[in-house]
mmCIF file of C-alpha atoms in Angstrom:
data_model
loop_
_atom_site.group_PDB
_atom_site.id
_atom_site.type_symbol
_atom_site.label_atom_id
_atom_site.label_comp_id
_atom_site.label_asym_id
_atom_site.label_seq_id
_atom_site.Cartn_x
_atom_site.Cartn_y
_atom_site.Cartn_z
ATOM 1 C CA MET A 264 1.978 143.030 42.498
ATOM 2 C CA LEU A 265 -0.042 141.031 44.909
ATOM 3 C CA TYR A 266 0.344 138.029 42.709
ATOM 4 C CA ARG A 267 4.118 138.232 42.807
ATOM 5 C CA PHE A 268 4.206 138.844 46.526
ATOM 6 C CA ARG A 269 2.106 135.783 47.187
ATOM 7 C CA TRP A 270 4.486 133.476 45.386
ATOM 8 C CA ARG A 271 7.652 134.859 47.076
ATOM 9 C CA LYS A 272 7.334 132.607 50.027
ATOM 10 C CA LYS A 273 10.267 131.345 52.000
ATOM 11 C CA LYS A 274 11.530 127.991 51.046
ATOM 12 C CA ALA A 275 10.541 125.309 53.412
ATOM 13 C CA LYS A 276 13.262 123.797 55.549
ATOM 14 C CA PHE A 277 13.394 119.993 55.528
ATOM 15 C CA ILE A 278 15.789 117.127 56.415
ATOM 16 C CA ILE A 279 17.020 114.857 53.623
ATOM 17 C CA SER A 280 16.328 111.280 54.398
ATOM 18 C CA PRO A 281 19.238 108.790 54.301
ATOM 19 C CA THR A 282 17.275 106.618 51.876
ATOM 20 C CA TYR A 283 17.654 109.344 49.321
ATOM 21 C CA PHE A 284 21.406 108.880 49.228
ATOM 22 C CA LYS A 285 21.041 105.132 49.314
ATOM 23 C CA ASN A 286 18.685 105.000 46.343
ATOM 24 C CA ASN A 287 20.862 107.365 44.372
ATOM 25 C CA SER A 288 24.096 105.394 44.993
ATOM 26 C CA PHE A 289 25.616 107.985 47.321
ATOM 27 C CA SER A 290 27.904 106.905 50.154
ATOM 28 C CA ILE A 291 28.613 108.668 53.390
ATOM 29 C CA THR A 292 32.214 108.397 54.624
ATOM 30 C CA GLU A 293 33.918 109.901 57.660
ATOM 31 C CA GLN A 294 36.614 112.356 56.771
ATOM 32 C CA LYS A 295 39.811 111.860 58.752
ATOM 33 C CA ASN A 296 42.000 114.725 59.823
ATOM 34 C CA ASN A 297 45.448 114.827 58.286
ATOM 35 C CA ASP A 298 47.729 114.333 61.275
ATOM 36 C CA THR A 299 50.822 114.813 59.220
ATOM 37 C CA SER A 300 49.893 118.369 58.405
ATOM 38 C CA SER A 301 49.343 119.133 62.070
ATOM 39 C CA LYS A 302 52.634 117.538 62.910
ATOM 40 C CA THR A 303 54.299 119.587 60.216
ATOM 41 C CA VAL A 304 52.730 122.702 61.602
ATOM 42 C CA ALA A 305 53.880 121.737 65.081
ATOM 43 C CA SER A 306 57.368 121.124 63.879
ATOM 44 C CA ASN A 307 57.354 124.503 62.224
ATOM 45 C CA ASN A 308 56.526 126.118 65.533
ATOM 46 C CA PRO A 309 59.385 128.638 66.142
ATOM 47 C CA VAL A 310 59.092 128.434 69.937
ATOM 48 C CA GLN A 311 59.596 124.675 69.951
ATOM 49 C CA ASN A 312 62.499 124.967 67.505
ATOM 50 C CA ILE A 313 64.250 127.486 69.777
ATOM 51 C CA GLU A 314 63.820 125.182 72.771
ATOM 52 C CA LYS A 315 65.300 122.267 70.825
ATOM 53 C CA GLN A 316 68.277 124.366 69.743
ATOM 54 C CA GLU A 317 68.864 125.456 73.330
ATOM 55 C CA ASN A 318 68.783 121.829 74.486
ATOM 56 C CA LYS A 319 71.336 120.861 71.812
ATOM 57 C CA THR A 320 73.585 123.779 72.831
ATOM 58 C CA GLU A 321 73.429 122.774 76.509
ATOM 59 C CA LEU A 322 74.283 119.194 75.551
ATOM 60 C CA LYS A 323 77.338 120.328 73.565
ATOM 61 C CA VAL A 324 78.511 122.540 76.454
ATOM 62 C CA SER A 325 78.172 119.683 78.950
ATOM 63 C CA ILE A 326 80.169 117.388 76.653
ATOM 64 C CA LEU A 327 82.949 119.956 76.325
ATOM 65 C CA GLU A 328 83.061 120.489 80.095
ATOM 66 C CA ASN A 329 83.426 116.760 80.699
ATOM 67 C CA GLN A 330 86.418 116.479 78.372
ATOM 68 C CA PRO A 331 89.863 116.456 80.095
ATOM 69 C CA LYS A 332 91.418 119.909 80.235
ATOM 70 C CA ILE A 333 94.887 120.441 78.754
ATOM 71 C CA SER A 334 97.086 122.818 80.701
ATOM 72 C CA SER A 335 98.383 125.794 78.748
ATOM 73 C CA LEU A 336 101.701 125.354 80.558
ATOM 74 C CA SER A 337 102.090 121.708 79.599
ATOM 75 C CA LEU A 338 104.576 122.422 76.818
ATOM 76 C CA SER A 339 106.595 124.845 78.913
ATOM 77 C CA SER A 340 106.647 122.441 81.860
ATOM 78 C CA ILE A 341 107.876 119.621 79.626
ATOM 79 C CA LYS A 342 110.605 121.891 78.302
ATOM 80 C CA ALA A 343 111.614 122.865 81.844
ATOM 81 C CA LYS A 344 111.785 119.203 82.884
ATOM 82 C CA LYS A 345 114.020 118.406 79.917
ATOM 83 C CA GLU A 346 116.340 121.281 80.809
ATOM 84 C CA LEU A 347 116.490 120.070 84.425
ATOM 85 C CA LEU A 348 117.371 116.546 83.301
ATOM 86 C CA GLU A 349 120.141 117.911 81.096
ATOM 87 C CA LYS A 350 121.547 119.878 84.023
ATOM 88 C CA GLN A 351 121.434 116.802 86.249
ATOM 89 C CA LYS A 352 123.229 114.781 83.586
ATOM 90 C CA SER A 353 125.932 117.431 83.345
ATOM 91 C CA LEU A 354 126.347 117.387 87.129
ATOM 92 C CA VAL A 355 126.746 113.616 87.075
ATOM 93 C CA LYS A 356 129.388 113.956 84.371
ATOM 94 C CA ASP A 357 131.200 116.539 86.491
ATOM 95 C CA ASP A 358 131.176 114.157 89.460
ATOM 96 C CA VAL A 359 132.712 111.440 87.329
ATOM 97 C CA HIS A 360 135.573 113.730 86.285
ATOM 98 C CA LEU A 361 136.345 115.164 89.741
ATOM 99 C CA PRO A 362 140.085 115.225 90.442
ATOM 100 C CA THR A 363 141.729 112.377 92.356
ATOM 101 C CA GLU A 364 145.354 113.479 92.410
ATOM 102 C CA HIS A 365 147.910 111.652 94.524
ATOM 103 C CA PHE A 366 149.219 113.358 97.678
ATOM 104 C CA THR A 367 151.539 112.488 100.531
ATOM 105 C CA GLU A 368 150.918 112.345 104.255
ATOM 106 C CA THR A 369 153.148 115.389 104.650
ATOM 107 C CA GLN A 370 150.974 117.416 102.308
ATOM 108 C CA MET A 371 147.875 116.259 104.148
ATOM 109 C CA LEU A 372 149.304 117.291 107.550
ATOM 110 C CA GLU A 373 150.253 120.719 106.213
ATOM 111 C CA GLN A 374 146.681 121.404 105.138
ATOM 112 C CA TRP A 375 145.317 119.784 108.309
ATOM 113 C CA PHE A 376 147.115 122.176 110.634
ATOM 114 C CA LYS A 377 146.508 125.180 108.372
ATOM 115 C CA TYR A 378 142.813 124.514 108.758
ATOM 116 C CA ALA A 379 143.242 124.193 112.533
ATOM 117 C CA ASP A 380 145.007 127.579 112.573
ATOM 118 C CA ARG A 381 142.153 129.130 110.671
ATOM 119 C CA LEU A 382 139.647 127.705 113.154
ATOM 120 C CA GLY A 383 141.653 129.216 116.028
ATOM 121 C CA ASP A 384 141.675 132.622 114.323
ATOM 122 C CA LYS A 385 137.889 132.455 113.999
ATOM 123 C CA GLY A 386 137.456 131.494 117.658
ATOM 124 C CA HIS A 387 136.475 127.830 117.115
ATOM 125 C CA LYS A 388 138.766 126.621 119.885
ATOM 126 C CA ILE A 389 137.052 123.279 120.555
ATOM 127 C CA MET A 390 137.423 121.983 117.004
ATOM 128 C CA GLU A 391 140.958 123.350 116.841
ATOM 129 C CA SER A 392 141.894 121.452 120.013
ATOM 130 C CA LEU A 393 140.323 118.242 118.725
ATOM 131 C CA MET A 394 142.351 118.486 115.529
ATOM 132 C CA ARG A 395 145.588 118.956 117.492
ATOM 133 C CA ILE A 396 145.075 116.140 120.036
ATOM 134 C CA GLU A 397 146.806 113.633 117.800
ATOM 135 C CA GLU A 398 148.329 113.751 114.358
ATOM 136 C CA PRO A 399 146.123 111.989 111.826
ATOM 137 C CA ILE A 400 147.435 109.025 109.861
ATOM 138 C CA LEU A 401 146.977 108.561 106.123
ATOM 139 C CA GLU A 402 145.993 105.194 104.684
ATOM 140 C CA GLY A 403 145.505 105.505 100.956
ATOM 141 C CA PHE A 404 142.955 108.306 100.619
ATOM 142 C CA LYS A 405 141.509 107.683 104.103
ATOM 143 C CA ILE A 406 142.571 109.904 107.013
ATOM 144 C CA LEU A 407 142.483 108.230 110.460
ATOM 145 C CA HIS A 408 142.104 110.613 113.390
ATOM 146 C CA THR A 409 142.236 109.342 116.993
ATOM 147 C CA LEU A 410 140.276 110.991 119.815
ATOM 148 C CA PRO A 411 140.187 110.173 123.567
ATOM 149 C CA ASN A 412 136.428 109.580 124.081
ATOM 150 C CA ASP A 413 133.031 109.339 122.452
ATOM 151 C CA SER A 414 132.104 112.886 123.418
ATOM 152 C CA SER A 415 135.081 114.356 121.580
ATOM 153 C CA LYS A 416 134.338 112.078 118.625
ATOM 154 C CA LEU A 417 130.771 113.383 118.497
ATOM 155 C CA ASP A 418 131.942 117.006 118.561
ATOM 156 C CA PHE A 419 134.526 116.349 115.853
ATOM 157 C CA ASP A 420 132.120 114.503 113.556
ATOM 158 C CA LYS A 421 129.710 117.457 113.649
ATOM 159 C CA GLU A 422 132.357 119.750 112.148
ATOM 160 C CA LYS A 423 134.404 117.363 110.018
ATOM 161 C CA HIS A 424 132.358 117.849 106.837
ATOM 162 C CA GLU A 425 133.740 121.361 106.316
ATOM 163 C CA LEU A 426 137.247 120.056 107.064
ATOM 164 C CA LEU A 427 136.755 117.283 104.527
ATOM 165 C CA GLY A 428 135.680 119.746 101.838
ATOM 166 C CA TYR A 429 138.693 121.922 102.568
ATOM 167 C CA LEU A 430 141.142 119.011 102.302
ATOM 168 C CA ARG A 431 139.574 117.715 99.098
ATOM 169 C CA GLY A 432 139.911 121.132 97.503
ATOM 170 C CA LYS A 433 143.464 121.835 98.643
ATOM 171 C CA LEU A 434 144.786 118.351 97.865
ATOM 172 C CA HIS A 435 142.783 118.066 94.612
ATOM 173 C CA ASN A 436 141.341 114.701 95.531
ATOM 174 C CA HIS A 437 137.620 114.083 96.039
ATOM 175 C CA GLU A 438 138.032 110.529 97.245
ATOM 176 C CA ILE A 439 139.444 111.614 100.599
ATOM 177 C CA THR A 440 137.531 110.386 103.645
ATOM 178 C CA ILE A 441 138.012 110.967 107.378
ATOM 179 C CA GLU A 442 137.508 108.155 109.896
ATOM 180 C CA THR A 443 137.413 108.894 113.619
ATOM 181 C CA ILE A 444 138.807 106.356 116.104
ATOM 182 C CA VAL A 445 138.267 106.450 119.881
ATOM 183 C CA ASN A 446 141.237 105.607 122.121
ATOM 184 C CA GLU A 447 140.456 106.205 125.778
ATOM 185 C CA THR A 448 144.105 105.820 126.782
ATOM 186 C CA LEU A 449 145.009 108.856 124.736
ATOM 187 C CA ASP A 450 145.580 111.937 126.887
ATOM 188 C CA ALA A 451 143.970 115.081 125.595
ATOM 189 C CA LYS A 452 146.576 117.650 124.668
ATOM 190 C CA LYS A 453 146.318 121.354 125.156
ATOM 191 C CA THR A 454 146.210 123.789 122.285
ATOM 192 C CA PHE A 455 149.677 124.335 120.876
ATOM 193 C CA THR A 456 151.517 127.622 121.246
ATOM 194 C CA PRO A 457 152.736 129.370 118.064
ATOM 195 C CA LEU A 458 156.184 127.837 118.641
ATOM 196 C CA ASP A 459 154.676 124.376 119.043
ATOM 197 C CA LYS A 460 152.812 124.861 115.803
ATOM 198 C CA PHE A 461 156.015 125.884 114.028
ATOM 199 C CA ASN A 462 157.962 122.950 115.403
ATOM 200 C CA ARG A 463 155.248 120.541 114.344
ATOM 201 C CA LEU A 464 155.147 121.977 110.829
ATOM 202 C CA ASN A 465 158.948 122.070 110.712
ATOM 203 C CA GLU A 466 158.986 118.348 111.383
ATOM 204 C CA ILE A 467 156.726 117.898 108.408
ATOM 205 C CA ASN A 468 158.591 120.327 106.142
ATOM 206 C CA PRO A 469 162.177 121.214 107.141
ATOM 207 C CA ASN A 470 162.232 124.040 104.609
ATOM 208 C CA LEU A 471 160.252 126.136 107.073
ATOM 209 C CA GLU A 472 163.405 126.604 109.141
ATOM 210 C CA LEU A 473 165.098 128.198 106.143
ATOM 211 C CA LEU A 474 162.169 130.540 105.665
ATOM 212 C CA LYS A 475 162.293 131.486 109.341
ATOM 213 C CA LYS A 476 165.965 132.443 109.099
ATOM 214 C CA MET A 477 165.522 134.158 105.732
ATOM 215 C CA PHE A 478 162.754 136.474 106.958
ATOM 216 C CA ASP A 479 164.050 136.646 110.546
ATOM 217 C CA LEU A 480 160.806 135.389 112.030
ATOM 218 C CA ASP A 481 160.282 135.030 115.779
ATOM 219 C CA PHE A 482 157.812 132.678 117.490
#
């Protein structure tokens, strides 16, 4: 037993000399790390992949936000514009076919004084008086009305648009115009009495005298 114990000594530690490898045709080379594997590992990192996906998503969202927005009402607005244009065209066509019937000065004066009567019934005495100052004259489709001064002309012109519409409707002619003339030598007349109105209309239409006798009318 002692014999065996004596020979179980620990192996001596020693350093191998470089000449050993040289004499035995060994070569020492430096081992390089495989960068590609590390890069592959890095690319397979789930955290980095999530960040890249988030960046791509943000980029897509920013691109979509920068694109021009199309209104959801664009089609309906275009349709409404087309309908409006069609209505305007129809109105223009109606204007072209407005009536322009022929009428006489007598017919014009009848409607002129009827309108003046209506103004008097409504209490518009100033306009009624201005219409009765002088009988208007008809030249073609133009009505010439003479007034004594610029002030009366101004008052008449403010109200003549409604008179013009009335005459155009009653005489069925939309080419009628009214021109106001100032004559300072013209004396302003007072508002006619009912008899004066009848006499004036009777001058225009003698048949009124027959109606007066037929219905036994008094003025």
